[in-house]
Amino acid sequence: MSAADEELLPKVYLLMDCNNFFVSCERIFRPDLEGRPVVVLSNNDGCVVARSAEVKALGIKMGVPVFKIKDEIARHHIVCFSSNFNLYLDISNRIMRLLDEISPEVMVYSVDEAFVVLREVTAKAAYSTACRIKKTVERYVGVPVSIGIAASKTLAKIASHHAKKNACTGGVFSLLERYERERILQLYEIDEIWGIGRRLNEKLRAEGYRTIAQLAAADGAALRRRYSIMLWNTVRELNGFDEIKELEDTHQQQQIMWSRSFRERVTDKDGLSEALCNFAAMAGKRLRELGLFARLVTIQIRTSFFGSEPKYAAARSLALDAPSADSRVFMAAVNLLLDKCYQPHHHYAKAGVILSDLSPSRRHQGDLFISEQSDEDIKRSQALMALLDKAARSGSRHTLYIGAQGQLAQDKRFCDKRLLSPAYTTSFQDVPKLY
């Protein structure tokens, strides 16, 4: 046991990353698919959004349209699933609750990633905790995970990536040792760094930076002058300094967008209205989950970019009198905007609703000529939205909905999911049966 193993570290980050998360969720209830190639498809089953390791080995890329790989799907007997987001979110919540039981400091980064913060621990203790997390999640939830250990979030992301790509690590890898850190950073290129986008990657490569180790050894002050403090923080993080104190707060989210391509072209205004109202309902639900209010509503409609039919696209926005989280308000705005931009005799292929100018409060700079909502109206609105959200969580979304959503709320013609797996964990009707 080295002295470094016994040194007490003030703060250590563990980055838990679920392996092929959507696919892993499907395999929990279909163990017969273990070892077989599996893909999860986007809404309307159009593109590949998740791949098993077996599919990645076949060279099938993320985001590829399904029609382009039909031959490969048949040749390799690839199993396809429609996106079952209710299932994935429920499994994610179960995993995050397990993490909360292990550490009081858990920072959820995405549906399949979370940072666990450990304080005043040794490197050995941190590694043991990471192994315990991996074993606990895989045993009690059934999703395989990889865990990276480091003194900064950026390094923890790299360590997790290395653990996932190298079976010899056993799914857990630490970059707390300086020697190990210097060795590993030479293996990966800068496009693997958390927060380095395509444009910045191109600029840094033009300056001769290829590997992460090269960037870690760079003059951070000079990079800060030429680029930004964000890159300076990244360089510091690569050297083991904890510079990214907080993950992006949900209240700082700029907008919530809900859009879909139609399974069948929509030609009438009523059909577009129903679709847009459904999108407004889903965007409103997400807004309330984040505890936010929106002041600006935008709709987008367009025909297909392909084919010989006339092309048309339009977008319109409306500022509300006051920030709102009521889906009925958004639907009323949607229909006003549709009146302004709808054109007949077109075959519409896609539509969307965007909620923006977000804030954590309904308070705003008042207008002398606009009457405020009464407290009673606000309470009624909140109660109704809470009831709708509860129905959606229980799987009753298609039996309880706002009238403006129309028949589309029930048959979901705007979203084709022919390969959808059952709602194993959120609907009593779909609970797996044992015989």
Coordinates of C-alpha atoms in Angstrom, one line a residue:
M1 CA 0.0 0.0 0.0
S2 CA 1.5 3.3 -1.1
A3 CA 1.6 6.5 0.9
A4 CA -0.7 8.1 -1.8
D5 CA -3.3 5.5 -1.0
E6 CA -3.4 6.7 2.6
E7 CA -3.4 10.4 1.9
L8 CA -6.6 12.1 2.9
L9 CA -8.1 13.9 -0.2
P10 CA -10.4 16.9 0.5
K11 CA -12.8 16.2 -2.4
V12 CA -13.1 13.4 -4.9
Y13 CA -15.6 13.1 -7.8
L14 CA -17.0 9.8 -9.0
L15 CA -18.7 10.0 -12.4
M16 CA -21.2 7.2 -12.9
D17 CA -22.2 6.6 -16.5
C18 CA -24.7 4.0 -17.5
N19 CA -23.5 1.8 -20.4
N20 CA -25.7 2.0 -23.5
F21 CA -28.5 3.2 -21.2
F22 CA -31.6 2.9 -23.4
V23 CA -30.5 -0.5 -24.6
S24 CA -29.7 -1.6 -21.1
C25 CA -33.2 -0.6 -19.9
E26 CA -34.8 -2.7 -22.6
R27 CA -32.6 -5.7 -21.7
I28 CA -33.6 -5.6 -18.0
F29 CA -36.9 -7.1 -19.0
R30 CA -35.6 -9.0 -22.0
P31 CA -32.6 -11.0 -20.8
D32 CA -32.8 -13.0 -23.9
L33 CA -31.3 -10.0 -25.7
E34 CA -28.1 -10.1 -23.8
G35 CA -25.2 -10.5 -26.3
R36 CA -27.5 -9.8 -29.3
P37 CA -27.4 -6.6 -31.4
V38 CA -30.0 -4.1 -30.2
V39 CA -30.9 -0.5 -31.3
V40 CA -33.3 2.0 -29.9
L41 CA -35.0 4.3 -32.5
S42 CA -36.0 8.0 -32.3
N43 CA -39.6 9.2 -32.4
N44 CA -41.4 7.9 -35.4
D45 CA -38.8 5.2 -35.5
G46 CA -36.7 7.3 -37.9
C47 CA -33.1 7.2 -36.7
V48 CA -30.9 5.2 -34.4
V49 CA -30.5 6.9 -31.0
A50 CA -28.9 4.1 -28.9
R51 CA -26.8 1.1 -29.8
S52 CA -25.6 -2.0 -28.0
A53 CA -21.9 -2.8 -28.1
E54 CA -22.7 -5.5 -30.7
V55 CA -24.2 -2.9 -33.0
K56 CA -21.3 -0.5 -32.5
A57 CA -19.0 -3.3 -33.5
L58 CA -20.9 -3.6 -36.8
G59 CA -20.0 0.0 -37.6
I60 CA -23.5 1.3 -37.5
K61 CA -23.3 5.0 -36.6
M62 CA -25.4 7.0 -34.1
G63 CA -28.2 9.0 -35.8
V64 CA -28.2 7.0 -39.0
P65 CA -31.7 6.8 -40.6
V66 CA -33.3 3.3 -40.3
F67 CA -34.0 3.0 -44.0
K68 CA -30.3 3.2 -44.7
I69 CA -29.5 0.2 -42.6
K70 CA -32.5 -2.1 -43.4
D71 CA -30.2 -4.6 -45.0
E72 CA -27.8 -4.7 -42.0
I73 CA -30.8 -5.1 -39.6
A74 CA -32.0 -8.1 -41.6
R75 CA -28.6 -9.6 -42.1
H76 CA -27.4 -9.4 -38.5
H77 CA -30.9 -9.9 -36.9
I78 CA -30.7 -6.6 -35.1
V79 CA -33.6 -6.1 -32.6
C80 CA -35.2 -2.7 -32.8
F81 CA -37.2 -0.8 -30.2
S82 CA -39.1 2.5 -30.3
S83 CA -38.0 5.0 -27.6
N84 CA -39.7 4.2 -24.4
F85 CA -38.9 7.4 -22.5
N86 CA -41.2 6.7 -19.6
L87 CA -39.4 3.5 -18.9
Y88 CA -35.9 5.1 -19.2
L89 CA -36.8 8.0 -16.9
D90 CA -38.2 5.6 -14.3
I91 CA -35.1 3.4 -14.4
S92 CA -32.9 6.5 -14.2
N93 CA -34.8 7.7 -11.1
R94 CA -34.3 4.4 -9.4
I95 CA -30.6 4.6 -10.0
M96 CA -30.3 8.2 -8.7
R97 CA -32.2 7.2 -5.5
L98 CA -29.6 4.4 -4.9
L99 CA -26.8 7.0 -5.3
D100 CA -28.6 9.2 -2.8
E101 CA -28.4 6.4 -0.2
I102 CA -24.7 6.1 -0.7
S103 CA -23.7 9.7 -0.7
P104 CA -25.4 12.9 0.5
E105 CA -23.9 14.8 -2.4
V106 CA -25.1 13.6 -5.8
M107 CA -25.1 15.9 -8.9
V108 CA -27.4 14.5 -11.6
Y109 CA -25.9 15.5 -14.9
S110 CA -28.2 13.7 -17.3
V111 CA -30.7 10.8 -17.5
D112 CA -27.7 8.3 -17.4
E113 CA -24.9 10.2 -15.7
A114 CA -24.3 11.6 -12.2
F115 CA -21.4 12.9 -10.2
V116 CA -21.0 11.5 -6.6
V117 CA -19.0 13.8 -4.4
L118 CA -16.8 12.2 -1.6
R119 CA -15.1 14.4 1.0
E120 CA -12.1 13.7 3.2
V121 CA -11.4 10.2 1.7
T122 CA -8.3 8.3 0.6
A123 CA -7.8 7.1 -2.9
K124 CA -8.3 3.6 -1.8
A125 CA -11.6 4.4 0.0
A126 CA -12.8 6.3 -3.1
Y127 CA -12.1 3.3 -5.3
S128 CA -13.9 1.0 -2.9
T129 CA -17.0 3.3 -2.9
A130 CA -17.0 3.3 -6.7
C131 CA -16.9 -0.5 -6.8
R132 CA -19.8 -0.6 -4.3
I133 CA -21.8 1.8 -6.4
K134 CA -21.3 -0.3 -9.5
K135 CA -22.2 -3.5 -7.7
T136 CA -25.3 -2.0 -6.1
V137 CA -26.7 -0.4 -9.3
E138 CA -26.1 -3.5 -11.4
R139 CA -27.6 -5.8 -8.7
Y140 CA -30.7 -3.8 -7.7
V141 CA -31.5 -2.1 -11.0
G142 CA -29.9 -4.3 -13.6
V143 CA -28.1 -1.6 -15.6
P144 CA -24.3 -1.9 -16.2
V145 CA -22.4 1.2 -15.3
S146 CA -18.8 2.6 -15.7
I147 CA -17.3 4.8 -13.0
G148 CA -14.5 7.3 -13.3
I149 CA -12.6 8.6 -10.2
A150 CA -10.7 11.9 -10.1
A151 CA -10.1 15.2 -8.4
S152 CA -12.1 17.2 -10.9
K153 CA -15.3 16.7 -12.9
T154 CA -13.5 16.9 -16.3
L155 CA -11.0 14.2 -15.3
A156 CA -13.7 12.0 -13.8
K157 CA -15.5 12.1 -17.2
I158 CA -12.3 11.0 -18.9
A159 CA -11.7 8.3 -16.3
S160 CA -15.3 7.0 -16.8
H161 CA -14.8 7.0 -20.6
H162 CA -11.6 5.0 -20.2
A163 CA -13.4 2.5 -17.8
K164 CA -16.2 2.0 -20.4
K165 CA -13.8 1.4 -23.3
N166 CA -11.4 -0.9 -21.6
A167 CA -12.8 -4.2 -20.1
C168 CA -9.5 -4.7 -18.2
T169 CA -10.6 -1.9 -15.8
G170 CA -13.6 -3.9 -14.6
G171 CA -15.7 -0.8 -15.2
V172 CA -14.0 1.4 -12.6
F173 CA -10.9 3.6 -13.2
S174 CA -9.1 6.2 -11.2
L175 CA -7.1 9.2 -12.3
L176 CA -6.2 10.3 -8.8
E177 CA -2.5 9.2 -9.2
R178 CA -0.5 11.7 -11.2
Y179 CA 1.5 9.1 -13.0
E180 CA -1.7 7.4 -14.2
R181 CA -3.2 10.7 -15.2
E182 CA -0.3 11.6 -17.4
R183 CA -0.2 8.2 -19.0
I184 CA -4.0 8.2 -19.8
L185 CA -4.2 11.7 -21.1
Q186 CA -1.7 10.9 -23.8
L187 CA -4.0 8.2 -25.2
Y188 CA -7.0 10.4 -26.0
E189 CA -7.5 13.3 -28.4
I190 CA -8.9 16.7 -27.3
D191 CA -12.4 16.0 -28.8
E192 CA -12.9 13.6 -25.9
I193 CA -12.8 16.5 -23.4
W194 CA -16.0 17.5 -21.7
G195 CA -17.0 20.9 -22.9
I196 CA -14.8 21.1 -26.0
G197 CA -17.2 21.6 -28.9
R198 CA -16.5 21.1 -32.6
R199 CA -15.5 24.7 -33.4
L200 CA -13.1 25.0 -30.5
N201 CA -11.7 21.6 -31.3
E202 CA -10.9 22.7 -34.8
K203 CA -9.2 25.9 -33.6
L204 CA -7.1 24.1 -31.0
R205 CA -6.1 21.5 -33.6
A206 CA -5.0 24.3 -35.9
E207 CA -2.7 25.5 -33.1
G208 CA -1.2 22.0 -32.9
Y209 CA -3.0 20.5 -30.0
R210 CA -3.9 16.9 -30.6
T211 CA -3.9 14.9 -27.3
I212 CA -5.4 15.8 -24.0
A213 CA -2.0 15.7 -22.5
Q214 CA -0.8 18.4 -24.8
L215 CA -3.7 20.7 -23.8
A216 CA -3.1 19.9 -20.1
A217 CA 0.5 21.1 -20.5
A218 CA -0.4 24.3 -22.3
D219 CA -0.1 27.8 -21.0
G220 CA -3.5 28.3 -19.5
A221 CA -3.2 32.0 -19.1
A222 CA -2.3 32.4 -22.8
L223 CA -5.3 30.3 -23.8
R224 CA -7.5 32.4 -21.6
R225 CA -6.5 35.6 -23.3
R226 CA -7.1 34.1 -26.8
Y227 CA -10.3 32.2 -26.0
S228 CA -12.1 32.4 -22.7
I229 CA -12.0 31.7 -19.0
M230 CA -14.0 28.5 -19.7
L231 CA -11.0 27.0 -21.6
W232 CA -8.7 28.2 -18.8
N233 CA -10.9 26.3 -16.3
T234 CA -10.7 23.2 -18.5
V235 CA -6.9 23.3 -18.5
R236 CA -6.9 23.6 -14.8
E237 CA -9.4 20.8 -14.4
L238 CA -7.1 18.6 -16.6
N239 CA -4.4 19.2 -14.0
G240 CA -6.5 18.1 -11.1
F241 CA -7.9 21.4 -9.9
D242 CA -11.6 21.6 -9.1
E243 CA -12.8 24.6 -11.1
I244 CA -16.3 23.7 -12.3
K245 CA -18.1 24.3 -9.0
E246 CA -21.7 23.7 -10.2
L247 CA -23.4 22.0 -13.0
E248 CA -25.7 24.1 -15.1
D249 CA -28.8 25.0 -13.2
T250 CA -32.1 24.0 -14.7
H251 CA -33.4 27.6 -14.1
Q252 CA -30.8 28.7 -16.6
Q253 CA -32.2 26.6 -19.3
Q254 CA -33.0 28.8 -22.3
Q255 CA -35.9 27.0 -23.8
I256 CA -38.1 23.9 -23.9
M257 CA -38.9 22.5 -27.4
W258 CA -41.3 19.8 -28.3
S259 CA -41.4 18.9 -32.0
R260 CA -42.2 15.8 -34.1
S261 CA -42.4 14.6 -37.6
F262 CA -45.8 13.3 -38.6
R263 CA -46.3 9.7 -39.5
E264 CA -48.8 10.8 -42.2
R265 CA -48.8 14.3 -43.8
V266 CA -51.2 16.8 -42.2
T267 CA -53.2 18.9 -44.7
D268 CA -55.9 20.6 -42.6
K269 CA -55.6 23.3 -40.0
D270 CA -57.6 21.4 -37.4
G271 CA -55.1 18.6 -37.6
L272 CA -52.2 20.9 -37.1
S273 CA -53.9 22.6 -34.2
E274 CA -54.4 19.3 -32.4
A275 CA -50.8 18.3 -33.0
L276 CA -49.4 21.6 -31.8
C277 CA -51.7 21.6 -28.7
N278 CA -50.3 18.1 -27.8
F279 CA -46.8 19.4 -28.2
A280 CA -47.7 22.4 -26.0
A281 CA -49.0 20.0 -23.4
M282 CA -45.8 18.0 -23.3
A283 CA -43.6 21.1 -23.2
G284 CA -45.8 22.5 -20.4
K285 CA -45.4 19.3 -18.4
R286 CA -41.6 19.4 -18.8
L287 CA -41.7 23.1 -17.8
R288 CA -43.6 22.3 -14.6
E289 CA -41.2 19.4 -13.8
L290 CA -38.4 22.0 -13.8
G291 CA -40.4 24.4 -11.7
L292 CA -40.2 27.1 -14.4
F293 CA -42.5 29.6 -16.1
A294 CA -42.5 30.7 -19.7
R295 CA -43.2 34.1 -21.1
L296 CA -42.7 33.5 -24.9
V297 CA -44.5 30.8 -27.0
T298 CA -43.2 30.0 -30.5
I299 CA -44.6 27.5 -33.1
Q300 CA -42.9 26.1 -36.2
I301 CA -44.6 24.3 -39.1
R302 CA -43.1 23.0 -42.3
T303 CA -43.6 20.7 -45.2
S304 CA -41.0 18.1 -46.2
F305 CA -37.7 19.3 -47.7
F306 CA -37.8 16.5 -50.2
G307 CA -40.1 15.5 -53.1
S308 CA -41.8 17.6 -55.7
E309 CA -44.5 19.0 -53.6
P310 CA -44.5 22.8 -52.9
K311 CA -42.3 23.8 -49.9
Y312 CA -43.4 25.9 -47.1
A313 CA -42.0 26.7 -43.6
A314 CA -43.1 29.3 -41.0
A315 CA -42.5 30.3 -37.4
R316 CA -44.3 32.8 -35.2
S317 CA -43.9 33.9 -31.6
L318 CA -46.2 35.4 -29.0
A319 CA -45.2 37.1 -25.7
L320 CA -47.7 36.3 -22.9
D321 CA -49.0 38.9 -20.6
A322 CA -47.4 37.1 -17.7
P323 CA -45.1 34.1 -17.3
S324 CA -47.2 30.9 -17.1
A325 CA -46.9 27.2 -16.6
D326 CA -50.5 26.4 -17.6
S327 CA -50.8 24.3 -20.7
R328 CA -54.1 25.8 -21.5
V329 CA -52.5 29.2 -21.9
F330 CA -49.9 27.8 -24.2
M331 CA -52.5 26.1 -26.3
A332 CA -54.5 29.3 -26.7
A333 CA -51.3 31.1 -27.8
V334 CA -50.5 28.2 -30.2
N335 CA -53.9 28.6 -32.0
L336 CA -53.5 32.4 -32.2
L337 CA -50.1 31.9 -33.9
L338 CA -51.4 29.1 -36.2
D339 CA -54.1 31.6 -37.5
K340 CA -51.2 33.9 -38.6
C341 CA -49.0 31.4 -40.4
Y342 CA -51.2 28.5 -41.6
Q343 CA -51.4 28.2 -45.4
P344 CA -53.8 25.7 -47.0
H345 CA -53.0 23.3 -49.8
H346 CA -49.8 22.1 -48.2
H347 CA -48.8 18.7 -46.9
Y348 CA -47.2 19.5 -43.5
A349 CA -44.5 17.0 -42.4
K350 CA -43.4 18.5 -39.1
A351 CA -44.4 20.9 -36.4
G352 CA -43.1 22.1 -33.0
V353 CA -43.7 24.3 -30.0
I354 CA -41.0 26.2 -28.1
L355 CA -41.4 27.7 -24.7
S356 CA -38.8 30.4 -23.9
D357 CA -38.0 33.5 -21.8
L358 CA -38.0 31.1 -18.9
S359 CA -37.9 32.1 -15.2
P360 CA -38.3 30.3 -11.8
S361 CA -41.1 32.7 -10.9
R362 CA -44.3 34.1 -12.3
R363 CA -43.4 37.5 -11.1
H364 CA -42.8 40.0 -13.9
Q365 CA -42.7 43.7 -14.6
G366 CA -46.4 44.5 -14.5
D367 CA -48.4 46.4 -17.2
L368 CA -50.8 49.0 -16.0
F369 CA -53.4 48.0 -18.5
I370 CA -53.3 44.2 -17.9
S371 CA -55.1 42.8 -14.9
E372 CA -53.3 40.3 -12.7
Q373 CA -54.6 36.8 -12.2
S374 CA -56.3 36.4 -8.8
D375 CA -54.8 34.1 -6.2
E376 CA -57.8 31.8 -6.6
D377 CA -57.3 31.5 -10.4
I378 CA -53.7 30.7 -9.9
K379 CA -54.5 28.0 -7.3
R380 CA -57.1 26.5 -9.7
S381 CA -54.6 26.5 -12.5
Q382 CA -51.9 24.8 -10.4
A383 CA -54.4 22.2 -9.1
L384 CA -55.5 21.3 -12.6
M385 CA -52.0 21.1 -14.0
A386 CA -51.0 18.9 -11.1
L387 CA -53.9 16.6 -11.8
L388 CA -52.9 16.3 -15.5
D389 CA -49.3 15.6 -14.6
K390 CA -50.3 13.0 -12.1
A391 CA -52.4 11.3 -14.8
A392 CA -49.5 11.3 -17.2
R393 CA -47.2 9.8 -14.7
S394 CA -49.7 7.0 -14.0
G395 CA -50.0 6.1 -17.6
S396 CA -53.4 7.7 -18.0
R397 CA -52.3 10.6 -20.3
H398 CA -54.5 9.4 -23.2
T399 CA -57.7 9.3 -21.1
L400 CA -57.3 12.6 -19.3
Y401 CA -56.4 15.5 -21.5
I402 CA -57.4 19.1 -22.5
G403 CA -60.1 19.3 -25.2
A404 CA -57.9 21.2 -27.6
Q405 CA -55.6 18.2 -27.9
G406 CA -58.5 16.4 -29.7
Q407 CA -58.3 12.9 -31.0
L408 CA -54.6 13.1 -31.4
A409 CA -54.2 12.9 -27.7
Q410 CA -55.6 9.3 -27.9
D411 CA -54.3 7.8 -31.1
K412 CA -51.0 9.8 -31.3
R413 CA -51.0 9.9 -35.1
F414 CA -48.1 12.3 -34.9
C415 CA -45.8 9.8 -33.3
D416 CA -45.3 6.4 -34.7
K417 CA -43.9 3.9 -32.2
R418 CA -44.7 0.5 -33.6
L419 CA -41.8 -1.2 -31.8
L420 CA -42.6 0.3 -28.3
S421 CA -41.8 -2.0 -25.4
P422 CA -44.4 -2.3 -22.5
A423 CA -44.4 0.2 -19.7
Y424 CA -43.0 -2.4 -17.3
T425 CA -42.5 -0.2 -14.3
T426 CA -45.2 2.4 -14.6
S427 CA -48.3 0.5 -15.6
F428 CA -49.9 -2.4 -13.7
Q429 CA -51.2 -3.7 -17.0
D430 CA -47.6 -4.1 -18.3
V431 CA -46.0 -5.6 -15.2
P432 CA -44.0 -8.7 -16.3
K433 CA -45.8 -11.9 -15.5
L434 CA -44.2 -15.0 -14.0
Y435 CA -45.6 -18.4 -15.0

